[in-house]
Every structure is written in C-alpha cells, then in structure tokens.
C-alpha cells in the first residue's frame, strides 16, 4: 500500500510595515483609512522624470498643486502637492516617514503653515509612494489636514541604474533634458545607495507656440490684434496744467496738451477708436496713433530652469534586533523668469531704486527748456516703457541629514533619530529702474529711443 501525504495549504505570512497615517505597524489591509500605495513598477509606468510629474498622475492630487512652470504665485520656483483641493499648505510631505524641510517661502496663512518643495526629492531613489487620503492632523499636526504623501526610498538595493531622457513638442518647444541614476552596494549586514537627478528645461514663449492662435485675439478684442497690451510703449508727454502743481493733462478734452512719439514699426502702430478698441470718451488715445506693446514677446508658458539633487542612505545591522541608519541629501533648483520691460508714467510717482536695492519714489518730470520737452512754457511728465526686459532668478537649496537607531524588544518596536533640515532661497529681480540714471535723463536728455534708463544688473 502506498501512502500519499496530504498537502496542507499554509497562508503566507503577511509582513507588517509602518503605514502612513498611523504610528502602529500593521498590514495595509488592516486599516480602515484610505491609503493608496504606488509601487516601483507603477512609478516606472508613469514615465515621470520628477516627483511632481509622478503625483500629477494620481487623481487625488489636483487643484492647488503646482508644477512650477511659470512666474506666478507667492511660491514660484517650488513644485507642491495638494490633496483633495485643500491646498499645498494642508498637505504634508514625508520622506521615509519623516518631514522634509519646509520651503523658504512667505506663507499665505500669516506664517502658520508651510509649503513643501517636491523638487528636493529625487524620483530615482523612490521605491514606493504612500498617499494617505484622509485628515491626519492627530498624528502629524495641522499641516496634514488634507492628508499625507510619504515617499519611501529603496532598501537593500544593490546594482546600478542610469536613465536619460530628452523631450520637446513637434516644434522643438517645451524642451527638457533629464539624467538620473542610482548606485547601491551591500555586504553582510551593511547596505547603502546614492541616487541623483539632474534636469534642465528651456524657456518657451507664447509667441513661439504655434498651437496658440494669435488671430483669435481679434475676436476677443480688436485692440489685442496682434498685440496683447493696452499700455503704449510710445514716449508720451503730459503738459503740467498749472506751474508747480503736478497736475498733468490726461483727458480727451485736454488732448492738445498730450503728445507722443512713434518709435515703432508701422505694423505696431494703432489709431485709437472708441468702438473698435472699447475706449471711453475721455481716453486720450481716441483718434491718436500710438505704438502698442506686445506682452507676448515676454510671456512664458514654460520658464527656464535647472535642477540637481542627491540623496544617499545607509543601514547597518548592529545586532539582529538593532539597526543603525543614516540619510544625507542636497538639492538645488534655479528658475529664470522673463518679464516685460518696466514702464513708468510721470503723472504719478513710480518706485525706483538706488544701488543696493533701496526703494524710493520718483516722478519723471522734464523742466521747461529740456531738449525732449515738447511744450515751450510748461513742464512735462513722461510716460515710457524701457527697452530692456525684466525678470527674476530664484534659487532654492535644501539640506537634509538624518541618523538614528531602530529595533525590537519583545513585541515592541522602537526607533529614535536625529534629523537636521535646512532650506535657503535667493531671489534676484532684474530690470528695476535706477534713480541716478533717471535723474541724468531729466537733465541731459531722454532715452527715447537712443538709450535706456535701466540698470540690467543683478546688483538691484
């Protein structure tokens, strides 16, 4: 007789891990809170080159998030996450269960909240992402009202990966270049990895995007065809109505006391019409030919940027029940924004600057007898847009260092650590009006169109 042993099925052991939204280790299925996990295979399938791109492929992230592509908002230069549309200041960002440093930005909630920059996390180091789509303020604090996103880095990784990508549209616009890599090694009870991401993107102007139908401006407002600004770039001169009163003619009834020059191509010249251009009856531009200004020459749909970040992590098993770990990271992101040239109008005061950045109020008024004053017996206020473009350069840097121990004692898990974070931001504004140059113009002659009263220097 042959005896056949009956096979007994054994349920596989379920590994318990620390799930985002709780301080107790458990399996993901044991919790009632909505935790979504995106694993390494799913991350690779998105084709995301940055953490911000990865999160934007997840439906829970949407309104209130920022992908940092243009010069807009108080936190320009930072990419942020927003769960359920509650805003980035209500969505906490963690790295391996610990906070990343808050970005060095003024907060809209009077300093009571923080904004976390996703540009500081290299996507090449991420093993999985846990999204806790419920309020977690009881565990993490008030900045987790909308939820928590926790980036978990690779563990016990050995080997090397290198990824490069270049992208642009069919016209060569929206160009981006990315290079990322990770190198890991380990032996016996030790493991460590180093990951890096570097990226560069080029500026793309609205005027160079063929998908934007510029002719459609005419259907919206004829004044915008083909130029999209109502502010003239002509030199305008407004006569002073009473000596020393600083009350300058600026109405249609006093149009004879308003003069302008045409220093632009004929194609850019427009003759003001009340109906066509939706002007008021008192507009000094009615019936006047002037130079309109095309703001699309300076409007970006993607600003130029450079990013670099490095993250390393190491673990060492001291005993079977105790492990030491350490992390070190650095990130740097730079954004260069283009802005329209600065304009001023001498009928009222304009903020100008001294060398070093001290602001002052200044009014461009030409005295009687000035070579550029078209009025022989009256002072003239000058309205003008300078020729040099403005802009800004924002640089964000973050530093992270973490070290600690974790282990088990019987049925208890314990962990202790020391975390040091630092964030720095430098913002340079270009194209500010420089008072000494403006004063020189008032005494020696104007810039129109021979020179420019602008100090295109990063010293301002």
Short mmCIF file of C-alpha atoms in Angstrom, two decimals:
data_model
loop_
_atom_site.label_atom_id
_atom_site.label_comp_id
_atom_site.label_asym_id
_atom_site.label_seq_id
_atom_site.Cartn_x
_atom_site.Cartn_y
_atom_site.Cartn_z
CA UNK A 1 0.00 0.00 0.00
CA UNK A 2 1.27 3.37 -0.93
CA UNK A 3 0.56 6.21 1.43
CA UNK A 4 0.18 9.64 -0.10
CA UNK A 5 0.78 12.55 2.19
CA UNK A 6 -1.92 15.20 2.00
CA UNK A 7 -0.64 18.66 1.24
CA UNK A 8 -1.76 21.29 3.70
CA UNK A 9 -2.06 24.85 2.44
CA UNK A 10 -0.39 27.44 4.60
CA UNK A 11 -1.35 31.09 4.42
CA UNK A 12 1.67 33.19 3.54
CA UNK A 13 2.91 35.40 6.32
CA UNK A 14 1.87 38.99 5.98
CA UNK A 15 4.70 41.41 6.65
CA UNK A 16 3.71 44.29 8.87
CA UNK A 17 5.06 47.70 7.96
CA UNK A 18 4.55 51.20 9.27
CA UNK A 19 1.68 52.52 7.19
CA UNK A 20 1.33 56.25 6.62
CA UNK A 21 -1.30 57.76 8.89
CA UNK A 22 -0.54 55.61 11.92
CA UNK A 23 2.28 55.07 14.38
CA UNK A 24 1.48 51.36 14.70
CA UNK A 25 2.93 48.71 12.40
CA UNK A 26 0.29 46.70 10.61
CA UNK A 27 -0.57 45.37 7.19
CA UNK A 28 -2.20 47.80 4.79
CA UNK A 29 -5.39 45.71 4.72
CA UNK A 30 -5.88 46.00 8.47
CA UNK A 31 -6.52 49.72 8.37
CA UNK A 32 -9.77 51.45 7.62
CA UNK A 33 -8.21 54.70 6.44
CA UNK A 34 -7.80 55.23 2.69
CA UNK A 35 -4.11 54.63 1.92
CA UNK A 36 -3.07 54.34 -1.71
CA UNK A 37 0.30 52.78 -2.47
CA UNK A 38 2.14 53.30 -5.76
CA UNK A 39 4.90 50.73 -6.15
CA UNK A 40 8.11 50.86 -8.17
CA UNK A 41 6.56 49.17 -11.22
CA UNK A 42 3.71 51.67 -11.28
CA UNK A 43 6.13 54.57 -10.85
CA UNK A 44 8.15 53.38 -13.85
CA UNK A 45 4.97 53.02 -15.92
CA UNK A 46 4.12 56.71 -15.47
CA UNK A 47 7.34 57.79 -17.20
CA UNK A 48 7.64 60.62 -14.69
CA UNK A 49 11.00 62.37 -14.55
CA UNK A 50 10.20 64.28 -11.38
CA UNK A 51 8.24 63.68 -8.20
CA UNK A 52 5.83 66.47 -9.19
CA UNK A 53 5.07 64.75 -12.50
CA UNK A 54 4.52 61.48 -10.63
CA UNK A 55 1.96 62.97 -8.25
CA UNK A 56 0.07 64.63 -11.08
CA UNK A 57 -0.62 61.17 -12.48
CA UNK A 58 -2.56 60.35 -9.29
CA UNK A 59 -6.21 61.51 -9.32
CA UNK A 60 -6.16 62.51 -5.64
CA UNK A 61 -3.78 65.35 -6.47
CA UNK A 62 -5.18 68.23 -8.45
CA UNK A 63 -6.36 71.74 -7.73
CA UNK A 64 -3.92 73.59 -5.51
CA UNK A 65 -0.85 71.67 -6.66
CA UNK A 66 1.92 73.48 -8.50
CA UNK A 67 4.21 72.08 -11.18
CA UNK A 68 6.41 75.18 -11.18
CA UNK A 69 6.45 76.11 -14.87
CA UNK A 70 5.91 79.88 -14.91
CA UNK A 71 6.43 83.03 -12.88
CA UNK A 72 3.28 83.02 -10.82
CA UNK A 73 2.20 82.80 -7.19
CA UNK A 74 4.00 83.52 -3.96
CA UNK A 75 5.85 80.17 -4.11
CA UNK A 76 7.21 80.41 -7.64
CA UNK A 77 10.17 78.10 -8.10
CA UNK A 78 8.63 75.37 -5.94
CA UNK A 79 6.61 72.33 -7.01
CA UNK A 80 3.95 71.46 -4.45
CA UNK A 81 1.33 68.81 -3.70
CA UNK A 82 -2.31 69.39 -2.83
CA UNK A 83 -4.68 66.62 -1.79
CA UNK A 84 -8.42 66.98 -2.39
CA UNK A 85 -8.00 70.59 -3.49
CA UNK A 86 -7.31 71.83 0.05
CA UNK A 87 -4.01 73.45 -0.86
CA UNK A 88 -0.33 72.67 -0.51
CA UNK A 89 -0.14 74.16 3.00
CA UNK A 90 -2.59 71.46 4.18
CA UNK A 91 -0.78 68.50 2.58
CA UNK A 92 2.16 67.10 4.49
CA UNK A 93 5.13 65.62 2.60
CA UNK A 94 7.28 62.95 4.26
CA UNK A 95 10.44 61.14 3.23
CA UNK A 96 10.77 57.72 4.84
CA UNK A 97 8.16 58.73 7.40
CA UNK A 98 9.89 61.94 8.43
CA UNK A 99 9.23 65.51 7.40
CA UNK A 100 11.20 67.16 4.66
CA UNK A 101 12.18 70.75 5.29
CA UNK A 102 9.60 73.41 4.60
CA UNK A 103 10.46 75.67 1.69
CA UNK A 104 11.83 79.12 2.45
CA UNK A 105 8.73 80.99 1.28
CA UNK A 106 6.47 83.51 2.92
CA UNK A 107 3.28 81.67 3.72
CA UNK A 108 -0.20 82.93 2.79
CA UNK A 109 -1.56 81.85 6.16
CA UNK A 110 0.42 84.50 8.07
CA UNK A 111 3.26 82.15 8.85
CA UNK A 112 1.04 79.48 10.41
CA UNK A 113 1.57 76.91 7.66
CA UNK A 114 4.35 75.54 5.49
CA UNK A 115 4.89 74.65 1.84
CA UNK A 116 6.99 71.63 0.86
CA UNK A 117 9.01 71.67 -2.36
CA UNK A 118 8.86 68.39 -4.29
CA UNK A 119 11.91 69.40 -6.32
CA UNK A 120 14.06 68.38 -3.35
CA UNK A 121 13.21 64.65 -3.72
CA UNK A 122 14.95 62.59 -6.45
CA UNK A 123 12.48 60.28 -8.17
CA UNK A 124 15.29 57.79 -8.90
CA UNK A 125 15.52 56.91 -5.19
CA UNK A 126 11.82 56.20 -4.66
CA UNK A 127 10.68 52.61 -4.09
CA UNK A 128 7.04 53.41 -3.41
CA UNK A 129 4.70 56.26 -2.55
CA UNK A 130 2.03 56.07 0.14
CA UNK A 131 -0.83 58.54 -0.15
CA UNK A 132 -2.96 58.91 2.97
CA UNK A 133 -6.14 60.47 1.61
CA UNK A 134 -7.68 61.44 4.92
CA UNK A 135 -7.04 64.06 7.55
CA UNK A 136 -4.06 63.05 9.67
CA UNK A 137 -3.67 66.05 11.94
CA UNK A 138 -3.99 63.87 15.06
CA UNK A 139 -0.73 62.12 14.15
CA UNK A 140 1.19 64.70 12.14
CA UNK A 141 -0.21 68.11 13.04
CA UNK A 142 -2.33 70.79 11.41
CA UNK A 143 -0.41 70.80 8.12
CA UNK A 144 -1.81 67.31 7.40
CA UNK A 145 -5.48 68.32 7.35
CA UNK A 146 -5.85 67.25 3.71
CA UNK A 147 -3.67 64.17 4.06
CA UNK A 148 -0.11 62.93 3.80
CA UNK A 149 2.15 61.79 0.99
CA UNK A 150 5.06 59.63 2.12
CA UNK A 151 7.96 58.81 -0.22
CA UNK A 152 9.74 55.58 0.70
CA UNK A 153 13.25 55.14 -0.66
CA UNK A 154 14.77 51.90 -1.86
CA UNK A 155 16.07 49.42 0.73
CA UNK A 156 18.73 46.73 0.38
CA UNK A 157 19.42 47.97 -3.12
CA UNK A 158 22.47 46.69 -4.99
CA UNK A 159 23.45 47.42 -8.56
CA UNK A 160 23.24 50.48 -10.75
CA UNK A 161 20.67 52.21 -12.93
CA UNK A 162 21.09 55.17 -15.26
CA UNK A 163 18.23 56.90 -17.08
CA UNK A 164 18.34 59.75 -19.58
CA UNK A 165 15.54 61.48 -21.45
CA UNK A 166 15.07 64.38 -23.84
CA UNK A 167 11.63 65.73 -24.68
CA UNK A 168 10.03 68.53 -26.70
CA UNK A 169 6.98 69.07 -28.85
CA UNK A 170 6.97 68.77 -32.64
CA UNK A 171 8.18 72.36 -32.98
CA UNK A 172 11.08 71.89 -30.60
CA UNK A 173 9.43 73.94 -27.86
CA UNK A 174 8.94 72.91 -24.21
CA UNK A 175 12.36 71.24 -24.34
CA UNK A 176 13.52 69.31 -21.28
CA UNK A 177 16.54 67.13 -20.53
CA UNK A 178 16.78 64.72 -17.60
CA UNK A 179 19.50 62.45 -16.27
CA UNK A 180 19.08 60.28 -13.18
CA UNK A 181 20.85 57.36 -11.62
CA UNK A 182 21.21 55.22 -8.53
CA UNK A 183 24.14 53.13 -7.33
CA UNK A 184 23.78 50.65 -4.48
CA UNK A 185 26.06 48.17 -2.77
CA UNK A 186 25.91 45.93 0.27
CA UNK A 187 27.61 43.11 2.10
CA UNK A 188 26.57 41.03 5.06
CA UNK A 189 24.73 43.42 7.38
CA UNK A 190 25.50 46.65 5.51
CA UNK A 191 23.75 48.36 2.60
CA UNK A 192 24.00 51.83 1.07
CA UNK A 193 22.92 53.67 -2.05
CA UNK A 194 23.48 57.04 -3.68
CA UNK A 195 20.96 58.49 -6.12
CA UNK A 196 20.96 61.66 -8.18
CA UNK A 197 18.68 63.57 -10.53
CA UNK A 198 19.71 66.46 -12.78
CA UNK A 199 17.36 68.27 -15.12
CA UNK A 200 17.26 71.27 -17.41
CA UNK A 201 14.37 72.92 -19.20
CA UNK A 202 14.31 75.73 -21.74
CA UNK A 203 12.16 78.83 -21.79
CA UNK A 204 9.16 78.74 -24.13
CA UNK A 205 7.42 81.98 -25.07
CA UNK A 206 3.77 82.25 -26.02
CA UNK A 207 4.72 83.93 -29.29
CA UNK A 208 6.70 80.83 -30.32
CA UNK A 209 3.94 78.32 -29.60
CA UNK A 210 2.21 77.54 -32.88
CA UNK A 211 -0.75 75.96 -31.09
CA UNK A 212 -1.77 79.40 -29.82
CA UNK A 213 -3.93 81.01 -32.49
CA UNK A 214 -2.84 84.63 -32.30
CA UNK A 215 -5.50 85.63 -34.79
CA UNK A 216 -8.17 84.69 -32.26
CA UNK A 217 -7.25 87.80 -30.27
CA UNK A 218 -9.19 89.83 -32.85
CA UNK A 219 -12.39 88.00 -31.93
CA UNK A 220 -11.91 88.87 -28.27
CA UNK A 221 -10.77 92.46 -28.52
CA UNK A 222 -9.57 94.13 -31.70
CA UNK A 223 -7.06 96.09 -29.71
CA UNK A 224 -5.24 92.88 -28.92
CA UNK A 225 -4.61 92.01 -32.55
CA UNK A 226 -1.77 91.30 -32.89
CA UNK A 227 -0.60 92.94 -29.67
CA UNK A 228 -1.92 91.98 -26.29
CA UNK A 229 -1.49 95.04 -24.13
CA UNK A 230 -3.34 98.33 -23.80
CA UNK A 231 -0.27 100.11 -22.44
CA UNK A 232 1.53 102.03 -25.15
CA UNK A 233 5.30 101.84 -25.41
CA UNK A 234 5.48 105.26 -27.10
CA UNK A 235 7.07 108.13 -25.23
CA UNK A 236 4.11 110.20 -24.01
CA UNK A 237 4.43 113.75 -22.73
CA UNK A 238 1.76 115.31 -20.49
CA UNK A 239 1.79 119.09 -20.01
CA UNK A 240 1.52 120.48 -16.48
CA UNK A 241 -1.74 122.42 -16.19
CA UNK A 242 -0.53 124.86 -13.52
CA UNK A 243 3.12 125.68 -12.72
CA UNK A 244 4.42 123.52 -9.87
CA UNK A 245 1.06 121.83 -9.30
CA UNK A 246 1.99 118.39 -10.65
CA UNK A 247 -1.47 118.22 -12.20
CA UNK A 248 -0.98 116.92 -15.72
CA UNK A 249 -3.36 116.82 -18.68
CA UNK A 250 -4.67 113.30 -19.22
CA UNK A 251 -8.17 113.66 -20.69
CA UNK A 252 -9.57 113.84 -24.20
CA UNK A 253 -10.66 117.44 -23.65
CA UNK A 254 -7.03 118.36 -22.99
CA UNK A 255 -5.61 116.15 -25.74
CA UNK A 256 -3.71 119.09 -27.21
CA UNK A 257 -1.61 119.05 -24.04
CA UNK A 258 -0.70 115.38 -24.55
CA UNK A 259 1.87 114.48 -27.18
CA UNK A 260 3.59 111.26 -28.18
CA UNK A 261 6.31 109.97 -30.46
CA UNK A 262 6.18 106.96 -32.78
CA UNK A 263 9.33 104.89 -32.30
CA UNK A 264 7.97 101.56 -33.51
CA UNK A 265 7.36 99.80 -36.86
CA UNK A 266 4.25 100.76 -38.79
CA UNK A 267 2.81 97.29 -38.19
CA UNK A 268 2.75 98.01 -34.46
CA UNK A 269 1.05 101.40 -34.76
CA UNK A 270 -2.62 101.66 -33.86
CA UNK A 271 -5.06 104.56 -34.16
CA UNK A 272 -7.39 104.64 -31.18
CA UNK A 273 -11.09 104.14 -31.88
CA UNK A 274 -13.83 104.21 -29.24
CA UNK A 275 -15.90 101.38 -30.73
CA UNK A 276 -13.19 99.13 -32.13
CA UNK A 277 -10.94 99.43 -29.12
CA UNK A 278 -13.63 99.86 -26.46
CA UNK A 279 -12.27 103.20 -25.28
CA UNK A 280 -14.04 105.71 -23.08
CA UNK A 281 -14.96 109.12 -24.43
CA UNK A 282 -12.29 110.76 -22.24
CA UNK A 283 -9.45 108.47 -23.32
CA UNK A 284 -6.52 110.50 -24.65
CA UNK A 285 -5.81 107.73 -27.18
CA UNK A 286 -9.08 108.29 -29.10
CA UNK A 287 -8.12 109.43 -32.60
CA UNK A 288 -4.43 109.26 -31.76
CA UNK A 289 -1.91 106.99 -33.49
CA UNK A 290 0.37 105.31 -30.97
CA UNK A 291 2.65 102.31 -30.56
CA UNK A 292 1.01 99.37 -28.87
CA UNK A 293 3.10 96.87 -26.94
CA UNK A 294 3.11 93.10 -27.42
CA UNK A 295 3.38 91.47 -24.00
CA UNK A 296 3.52 88.04 -25.65
CA UNK A 297 7.11 88.83 -26.57
CA UNK A 298 7.85 88.34 -22.87
CA UNK A 299 5.10 85.96 -21.69
CA UNK A 300 6.27 82.43 -20.96
CA UNK A 301 4.35 79.18 -20.90
CA UNK A 302 7.45 77.45 -19.55
CA UNK A 303 10.26 79.22 -17.75
CA UNK A 304 13.89 78.16 -17.90
CA UNK A 305 15.12 76.02 -15.04
CA UNK A 306 17.91 73.83 -13.72
CA UNK A 307 17.61 71.18 -11.01
CA UNK A 308 20.09 68.94 -9.24
CA UNK A 309 19.63 66.75 -6.19
CA UNK A 310 21.49 63.95 -4.46
CA UNK A 311 20.21 61.56 -1.81
CA UNK A 312 22.08 58.77 -0.06
CA UNK A 313 21.00 56.28 2.58
CA UNK A 314 22.88 53.60 4.52
CA UNK A 315 21.87 50.92 7.04
CA UNK A 316 23.94 48.66 9.26
CA UNK A 317 22.60 45.77 11.33
CA UNK A 318 24.37 46.04 14.67
CA UNK A 319 22.53 43.04 16.12
CA UNK A 320 19.56 41.03 14.85
CA UNK A 321 17.33 43.32 16.92
CA UNK A 322 19.03 46.67 16.31
CA UNK A 323 19.84 48.56 13.10
CA UNK A 324 21.58 51.88 12.57
CA UNK A 325 20.60 54.10 9.64
CA UNK A 326 21.62 57.41 8.12
CA UNK A 327 20.49 59.69 5.29
CA UNK A 328 22.09 62.69 3.62
CA UNK A 329 20.63 64.82 0.87
CA UNK A 330 21.13 68.07 -1.02
CA UNK A 331 19.03 69.74 -3.69
CA UNK A 332 19.29 72.90 -5.74
CA UNK A 333 16.75 74.34 -8.15
CA UNK A 334 17.10 77.50 -10.20
CA UNK A 335 14.35 79.25 -12.14
CA UNK A 336 14.85 82.15 -14.54
CA UNK A 337 11.73 84.17 -15.31
CA UNK A 338 11.30 86.68 -18.11
CA UNK A 339 9.14 89.74 -17.55
CA UNK A 340 8.02 92.67 -19.65
CA UNK A 341 10.22 95.78 -19.59
CA UNK A 342 9.41 98.21 -16.82
CA UNK A 343 7.08 101.11 -17.62
CA UNK A 344 6.64 104.38 -15.79
CA UNK A 345 4.26 107.31 -16.12
CA UNK A 346 5.37 110.65 -14.79
CA UNK A 347 1.84 111.78 -13.98
CA UNK A 348 2.28 109.90 -10.69
CA UNK A 349 5.17 108.62 -8.61
CA UNK A 350 6.97 105.40 -9.54
CA UNK A 351 9.06 103.17 -7.29
CA UNK A 352 12.72 103.30 -8.35
CA UNK A 353 15.89 102.03 -6.71
CA UNK A 354 19.33 103.06 -5.62
CA UNK A 355 22.37 100.81 -5.95
CA UNK A 356 21.94 98.15 -3.29
CA UNK A 357 18.18 97.88 -3.66
CA UNK A 358 16.87 100.76 -1.52
CA UNK A 359 13.44 101.77 -2.94
CA UNK A 360 12.39 105.38 -3.43
CA UNK A 361 9.50 107.26 -5.01
CA UNK A 362 10.33 109.19 -8.15
CA UNK A 363 8.41 111.22 -10.72
CA UNK A 364 9.80 111.76 -14.22
CA UNK A 365 9.07 115.43 -14.94
CA UNK A 366 11.00 117.33 -17.61
CA UNK A 367 11.69 121.01 -16.83
CA UNK A 368 10.87 123.85 -19.21
CA UNK A 369 13.58 124.10 -21.84
CA UNK A 370 14.54 120.42 -21.65
CA UNK A 371 15.54 119.20 -25.14
CA UNK A 372 12.86 116.48 -25.02
CA UNK A 373 10.06 118.63 -23.60
CA UNK A 374 7.64 119.40 -26.48
CA UNK A 375 5.91 122.17 -24.51
CA UNK A 376 7.80 125.50 -24.56
CA UNK A 377 6.26 127.01 -21.41
CA UNK A 378 5.15 124.02 -19.31
CA UNK A 379 6.82 121.15 -17.54
CA UNK A 380 6.08 117.71 -18.97
CA UNK A 381 5.51 114.36 -17.28
CA UNK A 382 6.91 111.43 -19.26
CA UNK A 383 5.25 108.07 -19.83
CA UNK A 384 7.59 105.44 -21.23
CA UNK A 385 8.38 101.74 -21.33
CA UNK A 386 12.10 100.99 -21.36
CA UNK A 387 13.59 98.60 -23.90
CA UNK A 388 15.46 96.15 -21.68
CA UNK A 389 13.49 93.16 -20.43
CA UNK A 390 12.97 92.50 -16.77
CA UNK A 391 12.92 89.21 -14.98
CA UNK A 392 13.85 87.27 -11.89
CA UNK A 393 16.15 84.43 -10.89
CA UNK A 394 15.02 82.25 -7.97
CA UNK A 395 17.38 79.74 -6.41
CA UNK A 396 16.24 77.22 -3.78
CA UNK A 397 18.62 74.98 -1.85
CA UNK A 398 17.79 72.32 0.74
CA UNK A 399 19.97 70.23 3.02
CA UNK A 400 18.99 67.08 4.92
CA UNK A 401 20.84 64.87 7.39
CA UNK A 402 19.30 62.04 9.39
CA UNK A 403 20.81 59.42 11.65
CA UNK A 404 19.22 57.03 14.10
CA UNK A 405 18.63 53.57 15.52
CA UNK A 406 15.65 51.24 15.37
CA UNK A 407 14.97 47.80 16.73
CA UNK A 408 12.67 45.48 18.62
CA UNK A 409 12.33 44.46 22.25
CA UNK A 410 9.99 41.52 22.57
CA UNK A 411 6.72 42.51 20.91
CA UNK A 412 7.63 46.20 20.93
CA UNK A 413 9.17 48.21 18.12
CA UNK A 414 11.24 51.28 18.87
CA UNK A 415 13.03 53.93 16.87
CA UNK A 416 14.98 57.07 17.64
CA UNK A 417 16.73 59.52 15.40
CA UNK A 418 18.21 62.95 14.84
CA UNK A 419 17.04 64.97 11.84
CA UNK A 420 18.56 68.23 10.59
CA UNK A 421 16.92 70.14 7.74
CA UNK A 422 17.74 73.47 6.18
CA UNK A 423 16.17 75.46 3.32
CA UNK A 424 17.54 78.58 1.66
CA UNK A 425 16.11 80.80 -1.06
CA UNK A 426 17.70 83.58 -3.05
CA UNK A 427 15.61 85.81 -5.29
CA UNK A 428 17.17 88.27 -7.72
CA UNK A 429 15.00 90.80 -9.55
CA UNK A 430 16.23 92.22 -12.84
CA UNK A 431 15.13 95.30 -14.76
CA UNK A 432 14.47 97.73 -11.94
CA UNK A 433 14.58 101.48 -12.63
CA UNK A 434 17.77 103.13 -11.35
CA UNK A 435 17.25 106.62 -9.93
CA UNK A 436 20.66 108.17 -10.77
CA UNK A 437 20.18 107.27 -14.44
CA UNK A 438 16.67 108.71 -14.47
CA UNK A 439 17.92 111.94 -12.92
CA UNK A 440 20.60 112.13 -15.59
CA UNK A 441 17.91 111.76 -18.25
CA UNK A 442 15.97 114.66 -16.71
CA UNK A 443 18.95 117.00 -17.03
CA UNK A 444 20.69 115.85 -20.22
CA UNK A 445 18.07 114.28 -22.50
CA UNK A 446 15.82 111.28 -22.77
CA UNK A 447 16.41 107.67 -23.69
CA UNK A 448 13.72 107.57 -26.36
CA UNK A 449 14.75 105.68 -28.30
CA UNK A 450 18.53 106.18 -28.04
CA UNK A 451 19.32 104.63 -24.64
CA UNK A 452 17.55 103.15 -21.66
CA UNK A 453 17.18 104.27 -18.03
CA UNK A 454 17.50 100.74 -16.74
CA UNK A 455 20.17 99.00 -14.74
CA UNK A 456 20.04 95.44 -16.04
CA UNK A 457 22.22 94.23 -13.22
CA UNK A 458 21.76 91.62 -10.53
CA UNK A 459 23.02 94.20 -8.07
CA UNK A 460 19.46 95.55 -7.89
#
